[in-house]
Short mmCIF file of C-alpha atoms in Angstrom, two decimals:
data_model
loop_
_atom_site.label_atom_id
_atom_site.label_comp_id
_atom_site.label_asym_id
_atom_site.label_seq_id
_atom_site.Cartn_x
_atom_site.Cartn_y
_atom_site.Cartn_z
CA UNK A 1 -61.84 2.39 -43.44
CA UNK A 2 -65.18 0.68 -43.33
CA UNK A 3 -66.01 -1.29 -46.50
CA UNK A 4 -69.94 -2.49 -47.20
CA UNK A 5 -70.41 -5.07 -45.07
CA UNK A 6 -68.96 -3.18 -42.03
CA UNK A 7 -71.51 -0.02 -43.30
CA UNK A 8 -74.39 -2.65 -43.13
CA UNK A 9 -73.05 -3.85 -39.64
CA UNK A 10 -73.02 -0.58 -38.23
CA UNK A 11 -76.64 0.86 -38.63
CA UNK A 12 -77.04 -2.50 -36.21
CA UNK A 13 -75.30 -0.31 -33.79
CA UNK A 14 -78.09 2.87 -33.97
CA UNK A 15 -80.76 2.04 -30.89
CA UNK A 16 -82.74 4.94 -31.71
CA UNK A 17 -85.03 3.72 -34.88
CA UNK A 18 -85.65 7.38 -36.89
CA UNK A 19 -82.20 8.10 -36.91
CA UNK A 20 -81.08 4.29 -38.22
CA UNK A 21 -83.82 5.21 -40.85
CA UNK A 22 -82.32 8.02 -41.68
CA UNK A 23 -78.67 6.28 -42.00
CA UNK A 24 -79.96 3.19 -43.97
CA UNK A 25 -81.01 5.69 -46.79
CA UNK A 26 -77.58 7.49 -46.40
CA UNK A 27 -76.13 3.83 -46.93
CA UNK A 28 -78.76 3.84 -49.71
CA UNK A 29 -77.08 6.91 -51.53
CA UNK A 30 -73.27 5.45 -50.73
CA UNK A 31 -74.30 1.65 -52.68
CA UNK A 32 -75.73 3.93 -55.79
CA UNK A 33 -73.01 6.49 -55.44
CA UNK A 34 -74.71 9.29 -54.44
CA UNK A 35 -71.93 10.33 -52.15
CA UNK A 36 -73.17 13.53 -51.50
CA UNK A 37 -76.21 12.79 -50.35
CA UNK A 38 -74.36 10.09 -48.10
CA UNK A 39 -72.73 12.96 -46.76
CA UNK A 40 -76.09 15.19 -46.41
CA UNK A 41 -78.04 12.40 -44.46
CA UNK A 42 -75.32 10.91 -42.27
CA UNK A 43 -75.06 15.36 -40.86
CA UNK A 44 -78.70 15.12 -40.54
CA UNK A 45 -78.76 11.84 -38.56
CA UNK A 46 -75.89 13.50 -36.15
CA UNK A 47 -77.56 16.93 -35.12
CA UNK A 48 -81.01 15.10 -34.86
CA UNK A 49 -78.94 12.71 -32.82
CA UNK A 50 -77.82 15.12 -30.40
CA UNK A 51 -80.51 17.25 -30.27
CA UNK A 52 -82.30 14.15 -28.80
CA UNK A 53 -79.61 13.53 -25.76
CA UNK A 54 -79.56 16.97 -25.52
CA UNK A 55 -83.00 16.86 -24.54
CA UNK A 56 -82.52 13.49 -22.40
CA UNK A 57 -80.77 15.97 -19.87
CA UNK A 58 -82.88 18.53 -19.47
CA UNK A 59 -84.99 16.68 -16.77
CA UNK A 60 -81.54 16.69 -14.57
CA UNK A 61 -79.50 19.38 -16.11
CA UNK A 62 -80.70 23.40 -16.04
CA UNK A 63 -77.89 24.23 -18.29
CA UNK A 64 -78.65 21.22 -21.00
CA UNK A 65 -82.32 22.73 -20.66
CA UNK A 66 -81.16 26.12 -21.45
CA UNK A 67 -79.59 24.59 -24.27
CA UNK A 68 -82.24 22.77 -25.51
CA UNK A 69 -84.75 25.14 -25.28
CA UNK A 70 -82.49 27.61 -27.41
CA UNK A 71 -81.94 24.92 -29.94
CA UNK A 72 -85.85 23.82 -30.06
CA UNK A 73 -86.82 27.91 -30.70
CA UNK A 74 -84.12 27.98 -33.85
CA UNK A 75 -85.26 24.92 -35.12
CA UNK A 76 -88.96 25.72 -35.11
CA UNK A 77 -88.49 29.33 -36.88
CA UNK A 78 -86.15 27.17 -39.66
CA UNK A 79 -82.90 28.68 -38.12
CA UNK A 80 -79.69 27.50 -38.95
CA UNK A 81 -78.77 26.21 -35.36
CA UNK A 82 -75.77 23.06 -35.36
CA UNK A 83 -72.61 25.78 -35.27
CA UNK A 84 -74.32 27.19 -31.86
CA UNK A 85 -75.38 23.29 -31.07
CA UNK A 86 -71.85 22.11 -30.98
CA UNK A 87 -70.51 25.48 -29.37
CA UNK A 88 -72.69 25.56 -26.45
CA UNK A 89 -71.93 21.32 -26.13
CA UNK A 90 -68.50 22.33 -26.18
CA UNK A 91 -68.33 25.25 -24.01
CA UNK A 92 -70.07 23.63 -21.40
CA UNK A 93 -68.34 20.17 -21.31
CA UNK A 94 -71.06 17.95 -22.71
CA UNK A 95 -69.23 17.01 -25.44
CA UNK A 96 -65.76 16.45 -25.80
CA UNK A 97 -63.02 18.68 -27.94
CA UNK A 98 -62.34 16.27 -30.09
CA UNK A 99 -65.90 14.92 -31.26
CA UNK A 100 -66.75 18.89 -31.39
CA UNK A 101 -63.44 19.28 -34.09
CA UNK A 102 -65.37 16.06 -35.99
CA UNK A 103 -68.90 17.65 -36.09
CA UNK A 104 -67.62 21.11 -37.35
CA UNK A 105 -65.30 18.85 -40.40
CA UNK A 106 -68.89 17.36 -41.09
CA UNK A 107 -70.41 20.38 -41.07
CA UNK A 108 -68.17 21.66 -43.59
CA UNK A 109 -68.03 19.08 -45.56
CA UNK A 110 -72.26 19.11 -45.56
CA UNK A 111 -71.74 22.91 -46.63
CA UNK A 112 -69.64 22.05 -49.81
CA UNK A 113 -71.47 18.80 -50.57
CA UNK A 114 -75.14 20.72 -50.45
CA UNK A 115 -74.16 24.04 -51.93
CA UNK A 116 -72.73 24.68 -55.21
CA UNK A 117 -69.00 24.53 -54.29
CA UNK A 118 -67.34 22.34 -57.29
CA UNK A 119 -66.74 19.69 -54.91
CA UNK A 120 -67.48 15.98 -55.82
CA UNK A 121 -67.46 14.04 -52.59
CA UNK A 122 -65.52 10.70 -53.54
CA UNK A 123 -66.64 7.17 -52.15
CA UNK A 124 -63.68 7.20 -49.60
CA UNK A 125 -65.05 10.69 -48.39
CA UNK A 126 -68.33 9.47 -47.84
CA UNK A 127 -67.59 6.15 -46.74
CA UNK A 128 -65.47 8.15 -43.62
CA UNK A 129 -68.46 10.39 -42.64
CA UNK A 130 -70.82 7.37 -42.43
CA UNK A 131 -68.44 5.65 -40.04
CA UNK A 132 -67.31 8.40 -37.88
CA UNK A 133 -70.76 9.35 -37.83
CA UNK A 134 -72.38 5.99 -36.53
CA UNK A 135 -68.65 5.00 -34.13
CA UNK A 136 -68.44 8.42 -32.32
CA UNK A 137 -71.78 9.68 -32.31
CA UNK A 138 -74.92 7.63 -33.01
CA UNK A 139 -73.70 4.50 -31.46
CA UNK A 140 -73.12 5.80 -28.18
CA UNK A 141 -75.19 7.07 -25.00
CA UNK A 142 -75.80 10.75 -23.55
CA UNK A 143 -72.49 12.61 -23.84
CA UNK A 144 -69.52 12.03 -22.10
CA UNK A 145 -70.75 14.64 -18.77
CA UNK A 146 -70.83 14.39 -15.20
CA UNK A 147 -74.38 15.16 -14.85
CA UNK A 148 -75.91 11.73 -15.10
CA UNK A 149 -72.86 10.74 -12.83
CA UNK A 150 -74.12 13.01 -9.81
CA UNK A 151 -77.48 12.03 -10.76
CA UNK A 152 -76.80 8.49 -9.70
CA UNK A 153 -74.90 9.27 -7.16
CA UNK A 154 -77.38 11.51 -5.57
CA UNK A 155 -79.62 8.60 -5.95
CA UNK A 156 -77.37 6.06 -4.68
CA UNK A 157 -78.15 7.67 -0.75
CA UNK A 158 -81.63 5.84 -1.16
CA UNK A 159 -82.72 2.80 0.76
CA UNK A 160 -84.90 1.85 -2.19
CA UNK A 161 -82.34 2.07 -5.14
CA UNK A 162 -81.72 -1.71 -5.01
CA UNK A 163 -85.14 -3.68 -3.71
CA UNK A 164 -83.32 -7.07 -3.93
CA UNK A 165 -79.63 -8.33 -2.88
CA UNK A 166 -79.62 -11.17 -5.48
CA UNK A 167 -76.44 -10.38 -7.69
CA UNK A 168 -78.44 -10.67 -11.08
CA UNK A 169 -81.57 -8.17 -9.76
CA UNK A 170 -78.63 -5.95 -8.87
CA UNK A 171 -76.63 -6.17 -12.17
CA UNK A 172 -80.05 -5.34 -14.05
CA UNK A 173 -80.35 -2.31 -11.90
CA UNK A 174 -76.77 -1.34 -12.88
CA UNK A 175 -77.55 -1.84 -16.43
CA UNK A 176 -80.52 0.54 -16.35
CA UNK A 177 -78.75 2.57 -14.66
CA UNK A 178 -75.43 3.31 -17.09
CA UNK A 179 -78.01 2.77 -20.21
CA UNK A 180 -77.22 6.36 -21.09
CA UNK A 181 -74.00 6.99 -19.87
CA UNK A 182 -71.31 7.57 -22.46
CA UNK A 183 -68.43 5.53 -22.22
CA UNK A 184 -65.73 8.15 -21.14
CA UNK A 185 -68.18 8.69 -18.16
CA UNK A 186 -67.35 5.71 -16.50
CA UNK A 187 -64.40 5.86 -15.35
CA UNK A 188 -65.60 9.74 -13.99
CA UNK A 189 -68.56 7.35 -12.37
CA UNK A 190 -66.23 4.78 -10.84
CA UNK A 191 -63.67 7.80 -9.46
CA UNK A 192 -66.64 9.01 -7.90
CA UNK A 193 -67.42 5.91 -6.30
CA UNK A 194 -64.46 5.35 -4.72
CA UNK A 195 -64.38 8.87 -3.36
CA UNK A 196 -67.88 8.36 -1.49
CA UNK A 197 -66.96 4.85 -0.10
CA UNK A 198 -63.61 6.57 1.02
CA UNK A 199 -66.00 9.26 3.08
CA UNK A 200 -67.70 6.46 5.46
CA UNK A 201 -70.50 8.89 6.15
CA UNK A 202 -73.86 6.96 5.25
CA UNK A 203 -74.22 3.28 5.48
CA UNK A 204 -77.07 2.89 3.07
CA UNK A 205 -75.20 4.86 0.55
CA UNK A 206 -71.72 2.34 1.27
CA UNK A 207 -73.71 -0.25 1.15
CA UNK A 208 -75.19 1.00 -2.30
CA UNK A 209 -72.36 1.88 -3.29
CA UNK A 210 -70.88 -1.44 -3.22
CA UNK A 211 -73.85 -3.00 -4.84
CA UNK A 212 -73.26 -0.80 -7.43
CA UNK A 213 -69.50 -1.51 -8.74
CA UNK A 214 -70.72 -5.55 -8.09
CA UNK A 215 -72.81 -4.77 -10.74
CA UNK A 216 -70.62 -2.89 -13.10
CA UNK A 217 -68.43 -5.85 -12.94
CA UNK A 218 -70.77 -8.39 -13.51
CA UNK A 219 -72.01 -6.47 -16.34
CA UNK A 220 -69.11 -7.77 -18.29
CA UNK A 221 -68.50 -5.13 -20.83
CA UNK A 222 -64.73 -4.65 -21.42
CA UNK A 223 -64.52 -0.72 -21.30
CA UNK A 224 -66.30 -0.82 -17.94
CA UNK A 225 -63.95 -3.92 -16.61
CA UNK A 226 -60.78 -1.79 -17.47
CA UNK A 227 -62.01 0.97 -15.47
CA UNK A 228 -62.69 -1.38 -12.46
CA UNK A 229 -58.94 -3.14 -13.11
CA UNK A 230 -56.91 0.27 -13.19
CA UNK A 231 -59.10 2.24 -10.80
CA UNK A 232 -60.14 -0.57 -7.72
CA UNK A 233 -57.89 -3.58 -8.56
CA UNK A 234 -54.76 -2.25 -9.12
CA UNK A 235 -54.66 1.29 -7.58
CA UNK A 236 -56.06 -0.02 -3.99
CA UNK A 237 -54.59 -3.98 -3.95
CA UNK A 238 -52.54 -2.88 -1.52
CA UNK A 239 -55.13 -1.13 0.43
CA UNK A 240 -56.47 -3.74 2.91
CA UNK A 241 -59.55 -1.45 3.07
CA UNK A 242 -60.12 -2.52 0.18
CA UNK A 243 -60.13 -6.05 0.28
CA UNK A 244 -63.06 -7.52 -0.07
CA UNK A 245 -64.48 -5.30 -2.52
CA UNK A 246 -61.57 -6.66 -4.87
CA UNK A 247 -62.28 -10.49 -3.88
CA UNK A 248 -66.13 -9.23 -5.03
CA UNK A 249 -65.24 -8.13 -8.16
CA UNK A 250 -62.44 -10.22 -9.06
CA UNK A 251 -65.19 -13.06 -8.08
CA UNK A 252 -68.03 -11.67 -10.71
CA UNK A 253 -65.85 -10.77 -13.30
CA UNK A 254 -62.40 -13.32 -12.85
CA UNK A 255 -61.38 -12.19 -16.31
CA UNK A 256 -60.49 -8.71 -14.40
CA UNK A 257 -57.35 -11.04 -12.49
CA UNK A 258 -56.91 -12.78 -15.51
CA UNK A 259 -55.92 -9.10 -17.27
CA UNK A 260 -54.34 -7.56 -14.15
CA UNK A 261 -50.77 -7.05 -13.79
CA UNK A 262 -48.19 -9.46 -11.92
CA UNK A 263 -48.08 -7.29 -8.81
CA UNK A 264 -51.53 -6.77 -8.19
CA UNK A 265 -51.99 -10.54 -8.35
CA UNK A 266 -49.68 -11.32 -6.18
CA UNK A 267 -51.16 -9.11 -3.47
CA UNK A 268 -54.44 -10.57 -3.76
CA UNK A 269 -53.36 -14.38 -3.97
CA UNK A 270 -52.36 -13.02 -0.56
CA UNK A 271 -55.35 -11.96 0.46
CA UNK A 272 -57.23 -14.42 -0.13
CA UNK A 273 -54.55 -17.17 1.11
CA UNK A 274 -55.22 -14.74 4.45
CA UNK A 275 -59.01 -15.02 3.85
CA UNK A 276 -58.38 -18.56 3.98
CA UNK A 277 -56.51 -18.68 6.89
CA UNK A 278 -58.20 -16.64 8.85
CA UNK A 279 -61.89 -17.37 8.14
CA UNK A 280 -64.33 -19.91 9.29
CA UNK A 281 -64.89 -21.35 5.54
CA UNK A 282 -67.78 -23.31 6.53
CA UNK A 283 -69.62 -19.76 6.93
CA UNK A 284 -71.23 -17.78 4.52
CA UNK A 285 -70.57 -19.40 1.56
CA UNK A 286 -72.91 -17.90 -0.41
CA UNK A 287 -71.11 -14.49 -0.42
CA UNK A 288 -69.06 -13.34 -4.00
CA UNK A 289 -66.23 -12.90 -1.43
CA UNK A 290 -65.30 -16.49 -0.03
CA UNK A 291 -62.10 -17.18 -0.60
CA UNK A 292 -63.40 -20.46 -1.81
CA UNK A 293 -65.56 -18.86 -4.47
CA UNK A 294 -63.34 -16.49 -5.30
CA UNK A 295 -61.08 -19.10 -6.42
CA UNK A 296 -63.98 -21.44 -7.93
CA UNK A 297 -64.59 -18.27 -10.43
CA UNK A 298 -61.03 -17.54 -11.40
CA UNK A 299 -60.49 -21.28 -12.17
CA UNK A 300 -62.96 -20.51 -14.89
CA UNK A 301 -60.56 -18.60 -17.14
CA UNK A 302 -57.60 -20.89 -16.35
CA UNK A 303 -56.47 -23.71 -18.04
CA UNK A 304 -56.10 -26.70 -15.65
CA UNK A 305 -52.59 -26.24 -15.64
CA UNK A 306 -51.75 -22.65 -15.49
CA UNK A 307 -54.90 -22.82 -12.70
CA UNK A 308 -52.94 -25.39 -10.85
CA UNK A 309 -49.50 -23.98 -11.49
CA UNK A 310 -50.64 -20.55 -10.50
CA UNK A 311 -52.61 -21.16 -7.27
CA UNK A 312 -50.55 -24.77 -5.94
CA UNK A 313 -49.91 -23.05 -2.35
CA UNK A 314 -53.27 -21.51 -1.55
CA UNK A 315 -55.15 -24.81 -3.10
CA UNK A 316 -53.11 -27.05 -0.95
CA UNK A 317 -53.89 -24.92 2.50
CA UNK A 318 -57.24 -24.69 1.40
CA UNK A 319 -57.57 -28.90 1.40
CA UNK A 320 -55.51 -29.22 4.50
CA UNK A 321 -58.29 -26.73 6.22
CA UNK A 322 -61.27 -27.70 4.89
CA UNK A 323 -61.36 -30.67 2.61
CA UNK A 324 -65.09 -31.31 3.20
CA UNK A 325 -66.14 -27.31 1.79
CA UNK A 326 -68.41 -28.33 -0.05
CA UNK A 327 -67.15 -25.22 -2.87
CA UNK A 328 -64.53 -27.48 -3.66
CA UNK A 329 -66.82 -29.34 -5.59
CA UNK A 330 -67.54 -26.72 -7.74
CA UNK A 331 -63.53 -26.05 -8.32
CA UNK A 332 -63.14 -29.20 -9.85
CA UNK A 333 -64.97 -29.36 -13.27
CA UNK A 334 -63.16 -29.74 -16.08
CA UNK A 335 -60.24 -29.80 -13.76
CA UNK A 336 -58.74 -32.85 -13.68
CA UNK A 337 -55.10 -31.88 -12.53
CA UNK A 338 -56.88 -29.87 -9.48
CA UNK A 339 -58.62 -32.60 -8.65
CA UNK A 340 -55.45 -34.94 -8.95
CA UNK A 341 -54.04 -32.44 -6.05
CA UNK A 342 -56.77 -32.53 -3.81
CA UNK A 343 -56.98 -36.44 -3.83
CA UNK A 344 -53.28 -37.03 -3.43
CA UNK A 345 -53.41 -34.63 -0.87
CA UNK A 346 -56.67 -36.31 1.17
CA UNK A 347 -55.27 -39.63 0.81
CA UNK A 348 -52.17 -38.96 2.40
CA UNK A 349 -54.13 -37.36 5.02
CA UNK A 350 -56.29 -40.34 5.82
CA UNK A 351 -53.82 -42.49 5.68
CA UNK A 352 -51.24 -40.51 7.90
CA UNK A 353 -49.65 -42.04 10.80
CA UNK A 354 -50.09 -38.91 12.61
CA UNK A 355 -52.95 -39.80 14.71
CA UNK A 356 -54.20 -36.37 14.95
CA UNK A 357 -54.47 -35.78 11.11
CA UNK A 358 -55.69 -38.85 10.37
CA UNK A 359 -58.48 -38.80 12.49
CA UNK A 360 -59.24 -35.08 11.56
CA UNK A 361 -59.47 -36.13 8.43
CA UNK A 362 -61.43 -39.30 9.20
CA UNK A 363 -63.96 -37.72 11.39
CA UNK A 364 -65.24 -35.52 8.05
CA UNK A 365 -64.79 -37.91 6.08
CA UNK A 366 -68.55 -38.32 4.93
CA UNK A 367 -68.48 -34.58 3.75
CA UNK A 368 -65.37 -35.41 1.92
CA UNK A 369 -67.24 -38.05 0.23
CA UNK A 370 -69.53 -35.69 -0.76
CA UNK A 371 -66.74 -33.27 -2.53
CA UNK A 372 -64.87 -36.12 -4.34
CA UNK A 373 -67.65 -38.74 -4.98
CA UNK A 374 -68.29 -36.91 -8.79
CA UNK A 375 -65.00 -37.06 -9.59
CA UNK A 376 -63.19 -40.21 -8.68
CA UNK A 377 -62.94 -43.64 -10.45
CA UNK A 378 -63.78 -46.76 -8.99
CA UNK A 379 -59.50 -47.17 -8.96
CA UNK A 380 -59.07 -44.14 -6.93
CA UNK A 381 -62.39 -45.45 -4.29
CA UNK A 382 -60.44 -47.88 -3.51
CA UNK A 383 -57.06 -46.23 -3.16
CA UNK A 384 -59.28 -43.80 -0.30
CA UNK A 385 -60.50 -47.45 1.03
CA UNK A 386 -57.03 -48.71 1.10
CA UNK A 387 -55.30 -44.87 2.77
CA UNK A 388 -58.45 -45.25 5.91
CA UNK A 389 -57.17 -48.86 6.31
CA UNK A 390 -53.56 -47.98 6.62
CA UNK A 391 -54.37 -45.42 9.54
CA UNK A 392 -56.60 -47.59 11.14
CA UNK A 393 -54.15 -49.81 11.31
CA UNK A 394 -51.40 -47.96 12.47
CA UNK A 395 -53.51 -47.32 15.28
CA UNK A 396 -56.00 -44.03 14.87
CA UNK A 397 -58.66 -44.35 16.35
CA UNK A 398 -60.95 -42.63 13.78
CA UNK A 399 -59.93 -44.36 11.22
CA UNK A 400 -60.88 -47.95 13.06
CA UNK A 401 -64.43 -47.07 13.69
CA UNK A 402 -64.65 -46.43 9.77
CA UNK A 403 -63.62 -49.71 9.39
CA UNK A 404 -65.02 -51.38 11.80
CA UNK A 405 -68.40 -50.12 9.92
CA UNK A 406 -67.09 -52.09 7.23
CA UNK A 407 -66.86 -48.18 5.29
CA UNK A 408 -70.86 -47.92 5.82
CA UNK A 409 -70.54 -44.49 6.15
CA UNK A 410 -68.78 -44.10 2.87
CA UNK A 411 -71.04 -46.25 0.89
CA UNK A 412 -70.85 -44.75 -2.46
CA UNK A 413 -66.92 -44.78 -1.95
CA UNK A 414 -66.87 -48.62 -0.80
CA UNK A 415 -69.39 -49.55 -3.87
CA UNK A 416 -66.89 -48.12 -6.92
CA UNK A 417 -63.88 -49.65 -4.97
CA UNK A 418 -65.65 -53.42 -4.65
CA UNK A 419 -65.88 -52.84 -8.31
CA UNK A 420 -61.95 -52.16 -8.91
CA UNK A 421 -61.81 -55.20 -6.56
CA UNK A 422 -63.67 -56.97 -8.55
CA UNK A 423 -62.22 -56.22 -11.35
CA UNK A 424 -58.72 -56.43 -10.57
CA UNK A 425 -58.24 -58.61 -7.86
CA UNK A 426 -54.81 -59.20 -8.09
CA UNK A 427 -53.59 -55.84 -8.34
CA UNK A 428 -55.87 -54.71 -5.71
CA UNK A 429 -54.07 -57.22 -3.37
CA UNK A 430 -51.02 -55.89 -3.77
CA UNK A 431 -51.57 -52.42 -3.59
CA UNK A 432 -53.59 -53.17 -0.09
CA UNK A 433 -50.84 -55.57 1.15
CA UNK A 434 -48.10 -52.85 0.19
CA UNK A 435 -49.85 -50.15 1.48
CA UNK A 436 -51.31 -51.77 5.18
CA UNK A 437 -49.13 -54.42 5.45
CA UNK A 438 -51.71 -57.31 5.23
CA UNK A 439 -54.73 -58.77 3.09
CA UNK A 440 -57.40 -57.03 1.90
CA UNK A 441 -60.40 -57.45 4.85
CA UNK A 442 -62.63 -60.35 4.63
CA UNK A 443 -65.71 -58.09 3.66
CA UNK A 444 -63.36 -56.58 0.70
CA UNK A 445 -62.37 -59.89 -0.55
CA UNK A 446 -64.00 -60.26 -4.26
CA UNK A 447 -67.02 -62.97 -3.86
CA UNK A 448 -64.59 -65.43 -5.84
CA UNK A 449 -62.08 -65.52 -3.18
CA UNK A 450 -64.76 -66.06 -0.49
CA UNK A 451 -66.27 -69.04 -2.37
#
């Protein structure tokens, strides 16, 4: 049961300004105890309420129209009109059984609270009507219908329904869009999605259509990213069909993989380990679906660990393939255990005695640079320094011209490890000496040993 300062909270919930008018004096009566004319205003404020969404669908409805127009007639001759109101929203599906029971207890309890009945309304009578009132009625969009649904899929056929592909122009399309949808219409909206995308017939309408649930799911409301979990995520995971639509949505809105159950995880951590293998990652980076981004998102609502924990197989063939994406970049804030992986795994790497990874390794290695550089310490520089030394020594070929530019072409990496150098001179002997087999290089040596 609401007390005050959820009653003062809720009129905050009222978009429509006469009607929160009209519920900030029935809040007026309840603080003065004027319960019945709490009662009287808050029954007021609901058949006003839908007698205004009624007329919201009468541009795209005939039978709301009919409706309306009935209504409108009774209202203007001073007929007593809300019993027929909530019968004809009831009969023909615009409002649902259960909000129809509510508005007839209201109406009934506005009957024996306005007439002489002997009832006394009591705080705790009042104090429900206000809230059911405001939470199942005035708070929420058009009823809970199909109408506005077809409307927007009707719509959906046209080339000019989204003007721009940018993710947030779409979104704020979306949002216009469902502005007046209640929200038991969207999983009807969503089912009806999925059923046109399953008909391939128009590609401007697919293409729409996809657009469309992007948007949903970047609109982050809860209700609507339930829908999009139960309905897309984890009825069609297994659908390959369905693939990349999931990687978009799971990409916009991660917190939708973060809630899903385990099996549906596990099939797309499959996908997009596939994705991965599969795909040219240097390509089209920009789309919600690269595997890369797709896995730069969820690490958002991961802890470092879990994030780790969860996703160590797919990270570590995703820095064997392409340790110079420059996504990975991105992956790595606030990540410091990630990060640990990916640089354990490229040293190793450059520092392989496998010729062939070494120098695959060494060949990108300026595009590596530019992935780790943010995130390494002037230790760890000179660890890489040391790893590119070890291989060129051992022989790969890659690896020698590297250091036979004195590490020129991985400036920035050569500057923080002269500091460690530097800075630790001793230790940075050793670690060289264990790790190659010989002295640090002449042009390594700290100015002190030189002189």
């Amino acid at each position: 049961m609401a007390n005050l300062t959820d009653m003062e909270e809720l009129l905050q919930r009222i978009e429509n300004e006469q009607i929160r008018d009209y519920m900030r004096e029935a809040l007026t009566c309840y603080m003065t105890k004027a319960y019945r004319g709490c009662i009287v205003l808050s029954f007021i404020a609901l058949f006003d309420d839908l007698t205004n969404k009624l007329e919201a669908l009468t541009s795209i409805n005939k039978v709301a129209r009919q409706i309306y127009s009935e209504i409108k007639t009774r209202k203007d001759e001073q007929q007593v009109y809300e019993n027929y109101l909530i019968e004809q929203l009831t009969a023909n599906k615009l409002l649902p059984e259960i909000d129809a029971v509510f508005a007839g207890i209201l109406r009934e309890l506005r009957n024996k609270s306005a007439h002489p009945s002997g009832h006394r309304p009591s705080a705790e009578e009042a104090r429900y009507v206000f809230f059911e009132v405001i939470d199942r009625f005035l708070s929420k969009p058009i009823f809970s219908t199909t109408h506005l649904v077809d409307e927007i899929l009707e719509r959906l056929k046209n080339t000019n329904f989204f003007v721009d592909v940018n993710i947030d122009q779409i979104t704020e399309v979306v949002k216009e869009e469902v502005s007046s949808l209640h929200v038991q219409a969207f999983p009807v909206l969503i089912n009806k999605l999925i059923n046109q995308l399953e008909k391939k017939e128009d590609e401007t309408l697919l293409k729409n259509i996809r657009f469309f649930i992007n948007g949903l799911a970047k609109l982050n409301q809860n209700e609507v990213n339930n829908n999009l979990k139960n309905i897309i995520v984890r009825a069609k995971s297994d659908n390959t069909d369905y693939n990349d639509l999931i990687l978009e949505i799971i990409s916009l809105q991660p917190v939708i993989f973060l809630n899903s159950d385990k099996t549906p995880k596990a099939r797309i951590k499959k996908v997009i380990l596939e994705k991965i293998e599969l795909s040219n990652l240097s390509l089209h980076q920009q789309q919600v679906r690269h595997p890369a981004k797709v896995l730069v998102n969820i690490s958002r609502v991961y802890s470092d660990k879990e994030f780790k924990d969860n996703f160590s197989e797919i990270l570590e063939y995703l820095f064997k393939k392409a340790p110079n994406l420059k996504l990975l970049s991105f992956l790595f804030k606030d990540k410091p255990l990630v990060f640990g992986k990916y640089l354990s795994l490229i040293k190793t790497r450059l520092g392989s005695n496998t010729f062939d990874i070494a120098n695959g390794f060494c060949e990108k290695i300026c595009d590596i640079e530019d992935v780790y550089l943010n995130y390494i310490d002037d230790k760890q520089a000179f660890e890489i320094i040391t790893a590119i030394s070890s291989s060129a020594d051992a022989g790969a070929f890659k690896a020698e011209n590297i250091v036979r530019g004195k590490f020129s072409s991985i400036s920035a990496t050569k500057d923080k490890a002269m500091k460690y150098i530097e800075l630790e001179p001793d230790e940075a002997q050793a670690y060289f000496k264990l790790q190659v087999g010989k002295d640090l290089h002449d042009f390594l040596q700290p100015q002190e040993a030189l002189d």
